[in-house]
Amino acid sequence: MNISVVLVELAGQRIALPSLEIDSVIEIDKITPVPGAPDYIAGLASLRSRALTVIDCVRMLGLNDYENDDYQSAVVFNCGGHDYALLVEVVEDVADATTEPVPVPGGAGEMWSKISDGLIETNVGPAMLIRTETLINSLKQKKR
Amino acid sequence: MDDLLAEFIAETREMLEAMQGELVTWEADPTDRERLDTIFRFVHTVKGSSGFFDLPRIEKLGHAAEGALADVRAGKRAADGPLINAVLATIDRIVAMVDAIDAGEAFPEGGDDEFVMALEPDAENGSEVEALIADQLNDEGRKNVVRPARSIRLPVPLLDRVMAGISDIVLVRNELARAIRHSEVDPVVSSTFDRLSTIVDDARQDISRMRMQRLEHLFATMPRLVRDLSAELGKHAMVEIEGGQVELDRELIELLRDPLMHILRNAIDHGIEKPARRLAAGKSEIGLIHISARQTGNSIIISVTDDGFGINTDNLVDRAIAAGVVTAEAAAQLPEEERIALMFQPGVSTADQVTSVSGRGVGMDVVRANIESLGGHIRVTSQPGNGTRHVISLPATLSIIPALTVKAGGQSFGIPRSYVEEIVSVKSQTLEFDQAGDTLLVKFLGQRLRCCSLARILDLEPVAGSQNAALLMIRLAGGDLFGLAVDEVIDHQELVIKPLPPSITATQLYTGSSLLDDGSLILMLYMGAIAIREGLVSDVSKSSRKSTLKGRQKAIATAEVSALLVVGLDGKRRIVRMDPVSRIQKVDSAAVRLSDEGAQVVIDGDIYPLAGTGYGPIGDGEVNLLIFSDGANHLAYAIQNVVDTIHIANAVLPGEKKGEIEGVTLFDGEAVEVLDCHWLFAQHDGQGQRTASRTCQIDEADPWVRTILRPMVEAAGYRIVDADSGEDVDIAITMGQQETMPARAGQVITLTNDPEAADHKDGVIYRYDRGTLLESLMKQQRKSA
């Protein structure tokens, strides 16, 4: 597999998102909260005239103790006709994946394995691959 | 009819297109029976349809070709060269005629007989036909290249992108506008910007129209559906369509398809009776389903009416009881309207037997849910024995909804305007709150209603002691009313609604989000689902509780009459019964005219009689008026101010003398006068503004009539009708020399210039005999009243 991925840091880990699925990387300044929505929906943000649903992956992974106020960047993508923005800590770089995703040896933990497609090697080291579709589908499963 | 004709044209072309190959094959091998059959079917169908559309020339050609082909099929004739040529030429001619109809052009007269002759068995040699074909090609064949209205088809995603693009432009424009306002800019820049701004607005308007589609697209399939269904169910039904030109958001049209189909199916299956039963009931054998659409303001009303059996509510109630959605006791207390509304409950069906068409119990509940999810509502009324009427009302576009923006818990939200019955300021102190257990009740127009806090529903911290707190009276589709407390009502605006992803819609709190002009986002509340979640509506077990509650409230209502406590111009408190008050209005005192004959006030271009002026002077500036209405007439009553809405619980003691005071009642330990609205109307009847129910026709071409007679007739309370309008009138006034007598007048008065010629018995009056003329007008008035 030789696809281009965007490497980001999320919950202190290196994550790879397929570049083709990513619309843009933005700085988010204002998030409108959505009362009553699950906690991993940080709220809505506007990007020009589009409304983005902002996903907080840290909450999604149930890492409630993980402290990070450093959310400024978000990766924007469209899935199923809706626009989403995934909050990330750092956007590192674009890299090429050199291997097919493989299951993490010994398992990656319940939530990680739901949102992630597996581990890939890139020219700068290993990363968890998250396909946007997998991520959004896992939201549906988590629906309460 | 035009729709059907268009369909005929399209169908003919389609069949021809599919047949092109067949024609060629048949020409090559005239013995090919299958091809022959196909071509025969074509001319047969065209002949039939053209007979229906009254297109005699096409019918004649079709008939001739059909006859010739029938002979070939029966083996009476051989499909020789000349015959084939003649058939093909005839088909070409039919197509040319169809094209001409489509283009709205006249097809050149005559020439048909040659074709018919060529098809005759004893047609001579083929050369004549060849010539015909050649002629046709030269003369009209090429000329009739069809030019329909120019249009192109676009992929929907492209359209959406263009729309998103223009929304972006508008946002940037707004931002730029703010920046320009806040800084010193060269006037040239700002005027150029203004021009740009106007252009952007125009473009936005045009682009939002691109989303619209005529309802015809949806309606066009209905006649066929009705035909097929009624055939399947052994009934005769016809569909009549009106208002297909109404435009609707194209997405709405698609979403509306299923509910409408369902309603039609129901109408044919349950509504329209079998022919024999219809005849027995004195109706025509063929049931009529009328579909109409019209646009009113920002909403589209679609009604589907059938002239069938109506809804058997007893049957419906039995089924609802059987399905367990309502108890027998509760059902017994439901008013008719709510009995009909039972059909919207899941699992209730009136079908006596399950047919392939309906009666499977999935039905009207889904229809209602679909329509409500589009931001609309549906109402069903029925007249036993005479039919059922479904009225669907929808917002004109799916994406633009008139909404109130409100604040709760420090955040802004949108509420569709259609839900909000009234906004009451909490500060106004006209509201009476009561705590009942955990529920807060508010008294509104004599009803105790549940009061919810929006902040609490959304689990937000309410802002304590907001100065602008307001209570929105929310009217749900089912008619249930409740109070929704918000911290502040911000504005009323049209919001462009964007869909939300499933993870947010799963909360059942929001229908969409919207971007305000300043670029901030707000969420649009899903009032229907919120009300259900808060237990504010109707599953019917609740609505029946509501009905018993209503019964109790009615009992209270008979004892208590809601009324307004006002201060008259003399500074004294008076009570006015609420019912006749249609509104409270402030006008400039300059609009008031006082005279010996009484006072009048001009409001929005109409003159209202004004009462209440006898108590004191009207100051400069603004005057508060109560506007009374008895349904037909309006009356203004001047007051200083309104104090409160109250309930008169105590008896009204009749006053001693007849006048505008009906009597006195005890309020707050004080005797307060109660206004007698009946007396007021009786007093001011015949004066000023009324819905002019009487009409008078005069000849306005005559300057004397126009300038001198007309004001007098109008003053007598007539509405002037133009002579050409063809409307029926109560009275017509003609001048003596006029020859044509308006036939459609209740009475004719003839005016003459010659006092000697006046003859009251014949309705001839001298034109300056004011007394007699007025008397005649008044007499007619009393007659028609």
Short mmCIF file of N, CA and C in Angstrom, two decimals, chain B residues 489-599:
data_model
loop_
_atom_site.label_atom_id
_atom_site.label_comp_id
_atom_site.label_asym_id
_atom_site.label_seq_id
_atom_site.Cartn_x
_atom_site.Cartn_y
_atom_site.Cartn_z
N VAL B 489 -35.60 36.74 23.71
CA VAL B 489 -35.93 36.55 22.29
C VAL B 489 -35.07 37.55 21.53
N ILE B 490 -34.26 37.05 20.62
CA ILE B 490 -33.32 37.95 19.96
C ILE B 490 -33.93 38.59 18.72
N ASP B 491 -34.44 37.77 17.85
CA ASP B 491 -34.82 38.32 16.56
C ASP B 491 -35.75 37.36 15.84
N HIS B 492 -36.31 37.88 14.78
CA HIS B 492 -37.12 37.04 13.90
C HIS B 492 -36.45 37.09 12.54
N GLN B 493 -35.98 35.99 12.04
CA GLN B 493 -35.31 36.04 10.75
C GLN B 493 -35.50 34.75 9.97
N GLU B 494 -35.17 34.84 8.71
CA GLU B 494 -35.26 33.66 7.87
C GLU B 494 -33.94 32.92 7.95
N LEU B 495 -33.97 31.70 8.37
CA LEU B 495 -32.73 30.97 8.53
C LEU B 495 -32.57 29.92 7.44
N VAL B 496 -31.37 29.86 6.92
CA VAL B 496 -31.05 28.84 5.93
C VAL B 496 -30.57 27.62 6.72
N ILE B 497 -31.35 26.56 6.66
CA ILE B 497 -31.08 25.42 7.52
C ILE B 497 -30.19 24.40 6.82
N LYS B 498 -29.15 23.98 7.51
CA LYS B 498 -28.29 22.93 6.97
C LYS B 498 -28.47 21.68 7.81
N PRO B 499 -28.38 20.55 7.16
CA PRO B 499 -28.60 19.31 7.89
C PRO B 499 -27.48 19.02 8.89
N LEU B 500 -27.79 18.24 9.88
CA LEU B 500 -26.82 17.84 10.89
C LEU B 500 -26.48 16.37 10.69
N PRO B 501 -25.29 15.98 11.14
CA PRO B 501 -24.92 14.57 10.99
C PRO B 501 -25.73 13.70 11.95
N PRO B 502 -25.81 12.41 11.65
CA PRO B 502 -26.63 11.49 12.45
C PRO B 502 -26.28 11.52 13.93
N SER B 503 -25.00 11.69 14.25
CA SER B 503 -24.65 11.63 15.67
C SER B 503 -25.29 12.78 16.44
N ILE B 504 -25.65 13.87 15.76
CA ILE B 504 -26.32 14.96 16.47
C ILE B 504 -27.83 14.83 16.35
N THR B 505 -28.32 14.43 15.17
CA THR B 505 -29.78 14.29 15.06
C THR B 505 -30.29 13.20 15.99
N ALA B 506 -29.41 12.28 16.37
CA ALA B 506 -29.82 11.21 17.29
C ALA B 506 -30.27 11.77 18.63
N THR B 507 -29.90 12.98 18.94
CA THR B 507 -30.32 13.56 20.22
C THR B 507 -31.80 13.91 20.20
N GLN B 508 -32.40 13.98 18.99
CA GLN B 508 -33.80 14.35 18.85
C GLN B 508 -34.08 15.73 19.44
N LEU B 509 -33.09 16.58 19.38
CA LEU B 509 -33.29 17.93 19.91
C LEU B 509 -33.24 18.95 18.78
N TYR B 510 -32.53 18.63 17.71
CA TYR B 510 -32.28 19.63 16.69
C TYR B 510 -32.64 19.10 15.30
N THR B 511 -33.09 20.01 14.45
CA THR B 511 -33.36 19.61 13.08
C THR B 511 -32.26 20.05 12.14
N GLY B 512 -31.49 21.04 12.53
CA GLY B 512 -30.45 21.51 11.63
C GLY B 512 -29.68 22.63 12.27
N SER B 513 -28.72 23.13 11.53
CA SER B 513 -27.99 24.27 12.04
C SER B 513 -28.11 25.38 11.02
N SER B 514 -27.83 26.58 11.46
CA SER B 514 -27.93 27.69 10.54
C SER B 514 -26.83 28.69 10.85
N LEU B 515 -26.35 29.31 9.82
CA LEU B 515 -25.29 30.28 9.95
C LEU B 515 -25.92 31.66 9.95
N LEU B 516 -25.67 32.43 10.99
CA LEU B 516 -26.21 33.78 11.01
C LEU B 516 -25.32 34.67 10.15
N ASP B 517 -25.83 35.87 9.89
CA ASP B 517 -25.09 36.78 9.02
C ASP B 517 -23.70 37.11 9.55
N ASP B 518 -23.54 37.07 10.85
CA ASP B 518 -22.23 37.40 11.40
C ASP B 518 -21.30 36.19 11.41
N GLY B 519 -21.72 35.10 10.82
CA GLY B 519 -20.85 33.94 10.72
C GLY B 519 -20.96 32.99 11.90
N SER B 520 -21.80 33.32 12.90
CA SER B 520 -21.92 32.39 14.02
C SER B 520 -23.00 31.36 13.72
N LEU B 521 -22.87 30.23 14.39
CA LEU B 521 -23.77 29.12 14.12
C LEU B 521 -24.84 29.03 15.19
N ILE B 522 -26.06 28.69 14.78
CA ILE B 522 -27.03 28.36 15.81
C ILE B 522 -27.73 27.06 15.43
N LEU B 523 -28.27 26.43 16.45
CA LEU B 523 -28.95 25.17 16.24
C LEU B 523 -30.46 25.41 16.17
N MET B 524 -31.09 24.70 15.27
CA MET B 524 -32.53 24.82 15.10
C MET B 524 -33.19 23.73 15.94
N LEU B 525 -34.11 24.14 16.82
CA LEU B 525 -34.71 23.17 17.73
C LEU B 525 -35.77 22.31 17.04
N TYR B 526 -35.81 21.07 17.40
CA TYR B 526 -36.78 20.12 16.88
C TYR B 526 -37.96 20.10 17.84
N MET B 527 -38.87 21.06 17.69
CA MET B 527 -39.91 21.24 18.70
C MET B 527 -40.80 20.01 18.85
N GLY B 528 -41.11 19.38 17.71
CA GLY B 528 -42.00 18.22 17.78
C GLY B 528 -41.45 17.14 18.70
N ALA B 529 -40.18 16.79 18.47
CA ALA B 529 -39.58 15.71 19.25
C ALA B 529 -39.35 16.14 20.70
N ILE B 530 -39.00 17.40 20.88
CA ILE B 530 -38.78 17.88 22.25
C ILE B 530 -40.07 17.76 23.05
N ALA B 531 -41.17 18.15 22.41
CA ALA B 531 -42.45 18.10 23.11
C ALA B 531 -42.80 16.66 23.50
N ILE B 532 -42.50 15.73 22.59
CA ILE B 532 -42.79 14.34 22.90
C ILE B 532 -41.91 13.87 24.06
N ARG B 533 -40.65 14.26 24.00
CA ARG B 533 -39.71 13.84 25.03
C ARG B 533 -40.12 14.40 26.38
N GLU B 534 -40.64 15.61 26.36
CA GLU B 534 -41.03 16.23 27.61
C GLU B 534 -42.43 15.79 28.04
N GLY B 535 -42.99 14.86 27.27
CA GLY B 535 -44.32 14.37 27.62
C GLY B 535 -45.39 15.41 27.44
N LEU B 536 -45.21 16.28 26.46
CA LEU B 536 -46.19 17.35 26.28
C LEU B 536 -47.28 16.98 25.30
N VAL B 537 -47.12 15.92 24.55
CA VAL B 537 -48.13 15.53 23.58
C VAL B 537 -48.44 14.09 23.57
N SER B 538 -49.40 14.11 22.86
CA SER B 538 -50.33 13.22 22.35
C SER B 538 -49.71 11.99 21.79
N ASP B 539 -49.31 11.06 22.66
CA ASP B 539 -49.93 9.83 22.30
C ASP B 539 -51.30 10.02 22.91
N VAL B 540 -52.28 9.25 22.44
CA VAL B 540 -53.64 9.67 22.74
C VAL B 540 -54.00 9.52 24.20
N SER B 541 -53.33 8.60 24.87
CA SER B 541 -53.64 8.46 26.29
C SER B 541 -53.44 9.82 26.96
N LYS B 542 -52.44 10.54 26.46
CA LYS B 542 -52.21 11.86 27.04
C LYS B 542 -53.22 12.86 26.53
N SER B 543 -53.54 12.72 25.23
CA SER B 543 -54.44 13.73 24.71
C SER B 543 -55.83 13.56 25.30
N SER B 544 -56.13 12.33 25.73
CA SER B 544 -57.44 12.16 26.34
C SER B 544 -57.43 12.79 27.73
N ARG B 545 -56.28 12.71 28.38
CA ARG B 545 -56.19 13.37 29.67
C ARG B 545 -56.38 14.86 29.46
N LYS B 546 -55.79 15.30 28.37
CA LYS B 546 -55.90 16.70 28.04
C LYS B 546 -57.36 17.07 27.82
N SER B 547 -58.10 16.14 27.19
CA SER B 547 -59.50 16.45 26.91
C SER B 547 -60.29 16.58 28.20
N THR B 548 -60.02 15.68 29.14
CA THR B 548 -60.76 15.80 30.40
C THR B 548 -60.37 17.10 31.08
N LEU B 549 -59.10 17.44 30.92
CA LEU B 549 -58.64 18.70 31.48
C LEU B 549 -59.39 19.84 30.84
N LYS B 550 -59.53 19.70 29.51
CA LYS B 550 -60.24 20.74 28.77
C LYS B 550 -61.65 20.87 29.30
N GLY B 551 -62.28 19.70 29.55
CA GLY B 551 -63.64 19.71 30.07
C GLY B 551 -63.70 20.51 31.36
N ARG B 552 -62.71 20.27 32.22
CA ARG B 552 -62.70 20.96 33.49
C ARG B 552 -62.52 22.46 33.26
N GLN B 553 -61.63 22.75 32.30
CA GLN B 553 -61.39 24.15 32.05
C GLN B 553 -62.62 24.84 31.49
N LYS B 554 -63.38 24.06 30.72
CA LYS B 554 -64.59 24.64 30.17
C LYS B 554 -65.53 25.02 31.31
N ALA B 555 -65.59 24.13 32.31
CA ALA B 555 -66.45 24.40 33.45
C ALA B 555 -66.01 25.70 34.12
N ILE B 556 -64.71 25.87 34.21
CA ILE B 556 -64.21 27.10 34.82
C ILE B 556 -64.58 28.28 33.92
N ALA B 557 -64.42 28.02 32.64
CA ALA B 557 -64.61 29.11 31.70
C ALA B 557 -66.04 29.66 31.72
N THR B 558 -67.00 28.78 32.02
CA THR B 558 -68.36 29.31 32.06
C THR B 558 -68.52 30.25 33.23
N ALA B 559 -67.80 29.98 34.29
CA ALA B 559 -67.91 30.86 35.44
C ALA B 559 -67.04 32.10 35.24
N GLU B 560 -65.90 31.90 34.64
CA GLU B 560 -64.98 33.02 34.46
C GLU B 560 -64.98 33.48 33.01
N VAL B 561 -65.03 34.73 32.82
CA VAL B 561 -64.96 35.28 31.47
C VAL B 561 -63.67 36.07 31.40
N SER B 562 -62.84 35.80 30.39
CA SER B 562 -61.63 36.60 30.36
C SER B 562 -61.94 37.98 29.79
N ALA B 563 -61.23 38.94 30.31
CA ALA B 563 -61.55 40.32 29.98
C ALA B 563 -60.28 41.16 30.11
N LEU B 564 -60.37 42.35 29.59
CA LEU B 564 -59.27 43.30 29.71
C LEU B 564 -59.65 44.37 30.73
N LEU B 565 -58.71 44.70 31.58
CA LEU B 565 -58.93 45.82 32.49
C LEU B 565 -58.22 47.01 31.86
N VAL B 566 -58.97 48.05 31.54
CA VAL B 566 -58.37 49.19 30.86
C VAL B 566 -58.65 50.47 31.64
N VAL B 567 -57.90 51.50 31.35
CA VAL B 567 -58.19 52.81 31.92
C VAL B 567 -58.72 53.69 30.81
N GLY B 568 -59.92 54.22 30.98
CA GLY B 568 -60.54 55.05 29.96
C GLY B 568 -59.90 56.43 29.92
N LEU B 569 -60.36 57.25 28.98
CA LEU B 569 -59.77 58.57 28.83
C LEU B 569 -60.02 59.45 30.06
N ASP B 570 -61.07 59.08 30.85
CA ASP B 570 -61.34 59.85 32.05
C ASP B 570 -60.55 59.36 33.24
N GLY B 571 -59.67 58.37 33.01
CA GLY B 571 -58.83 57.88 34.10
C GLY B 571 -59.51 56.82 34.95
N LYS B 572 -60.75 56.46 34.60
CA LYS B 572 -61.44 55.45 35.39
C LYS B 572 -61.20 54.06 34.80
N ARG B 573 -61.16 53.07 35.68
CA ARG B 573 -60.97 51.71 35.20
C ARG B 573 -62.26 51.14 34.63
N ARG B 574 -62.13 50.43 33.55
CA ARG B 574 -63.29 49.77 32.95
C ARG B 574 -62.88 48.37 32.53
N ILE B 575 -63.88 47.51 32.45
CA ILE B 575 -63.60 46.14 32.03
C ILE B 575 -64.21 45.91 30.65
N VAL B 576 -63.45 45.28 29.78
CA VAL B 576 -63.94 44.96 28.43
C VAL B 576 -63.82 43.46 28.26
N ARG B 577 -64.90 42.84 27.84
CA ARG B 577 -64.82 41.40 27.59
C ARG B 577 -63.81 41.14 26.48
N MET B 578 -63.07 40.05 26.65
CA MET B 578 -61.96 39.76 25.75
C MET B 578 -62.44 39.39 24.34
N ASP B 579 -63.53 38.66 24.24
CA ASP B 579 -63.89 38.07 22.95
C ASP B 579 -64.00 39.06 21.79
N PRO B 580 -64.70 40.17 21.97
CA PRO B 580 -64.81 41.04 20.79
C PRO B 580 -63.54 41.83 20.48
N VAL B 581 -62.57 41.82 21.40
CA VAL B 581 -61.36 42.61 21.15
C VAL B 581 -60.50 41.88 20.14
N SER B 582 -60.29 42.49 18.99
CA SER B 582 -59.46 41.80 18.01
C SER B 582 -58.00 42.21 18.17
N ARG B 583 -57.73 43.44 18.59
CA ARG B 583 -56.36 43.80 18.86
C ARG B 583 -56.29 45.12 19.61
N ILE B 584 -55.09 45.42 20.07
CA ILE B 584 -54.85 46.69 20.74
C ILE B 584 -53.87 47.44 19.86
N GLN B 585 -54.15 48.68 19.59
CA GLN B 585 -53.31 49.39 18.65
C GLN B 585 -53.04 50.81 19.11
N LYS B 586 -51.83 51.28 18.81
CA LYS B 586 -51.46 52.66 19.08
C LYS B 586 -51.54 53.42 17.77
N VAL B 587 -52.19 54.57 17.78
CA VAL B 587 -52.16 55.39 16.57
C VAL B 587 -51.78 56.81 16.94
N ASP B 588 -51.34 57.54 15.96
CA ASP B 588 -51.03 58.93 16.17
C ASP B 588 -52.34 59.69 16.36
N SER B 589 -52.38 60.64 17.27
CA SER B 589 -53.65 61.32 17.53
C SER B 589 -54.10 62.12 16.33
N ALA B 590 -53.20 62.38 15.39
CA ALA B 590 -53.58 63.10 14.18
C ALA B 590 -54.54 62.27 13.32
N ALA B 591 -54.53 60.96 13.54
CA ALA B 591 -55.40 60.10 12.73
C ALA B 591 -56.85 60.14 13.21
N VAL B 592 -57.05 60.78 14.36
CA VAL B 592 -58.40 60.82 14.93
C VAL B 592 -59.14 62.06 14.42
N ARG B 593 -60.38 61.85 14.05
CA ARG B 593 -61.18 62.98 13.60
C ARG B 593 -62.43 63.03 14.47
N LEU B 594 -62.63 64.17 15.12
CA LEU B 594 -63.81 64.31 15.96
C LEU B 594 -64.79 65.23 15.26
N SER B 595 -66.06 64.88 15.31
CA SER B 595 -67.05 65.77 14.72
C SER B 595 -68.36 65.61 15.46
N ASP B 596 -69.35 66.37 15.09
CA ASP B 596 -70.63 66.30 15.77
C ASP B 596 -71.27 64.92 15.59
N GLU B 597 -71.05 64.36 14.40
CA GLU B 597 -71.75 63.11 14.12
C GLU B 597 -71.05 61.91 14.75
N GLY B 598 -69.92 62.15 15.33
CA GLY B 598 -69.20 61.04 15.93
C GLY B 598 -67.73 61.14 15.57
N ALA B 599 -66.96 60.26 16.13
CA ALA B 599 -65.52 60.32 15.90
C ALA B 599 -65.11 59.16 15.00
#
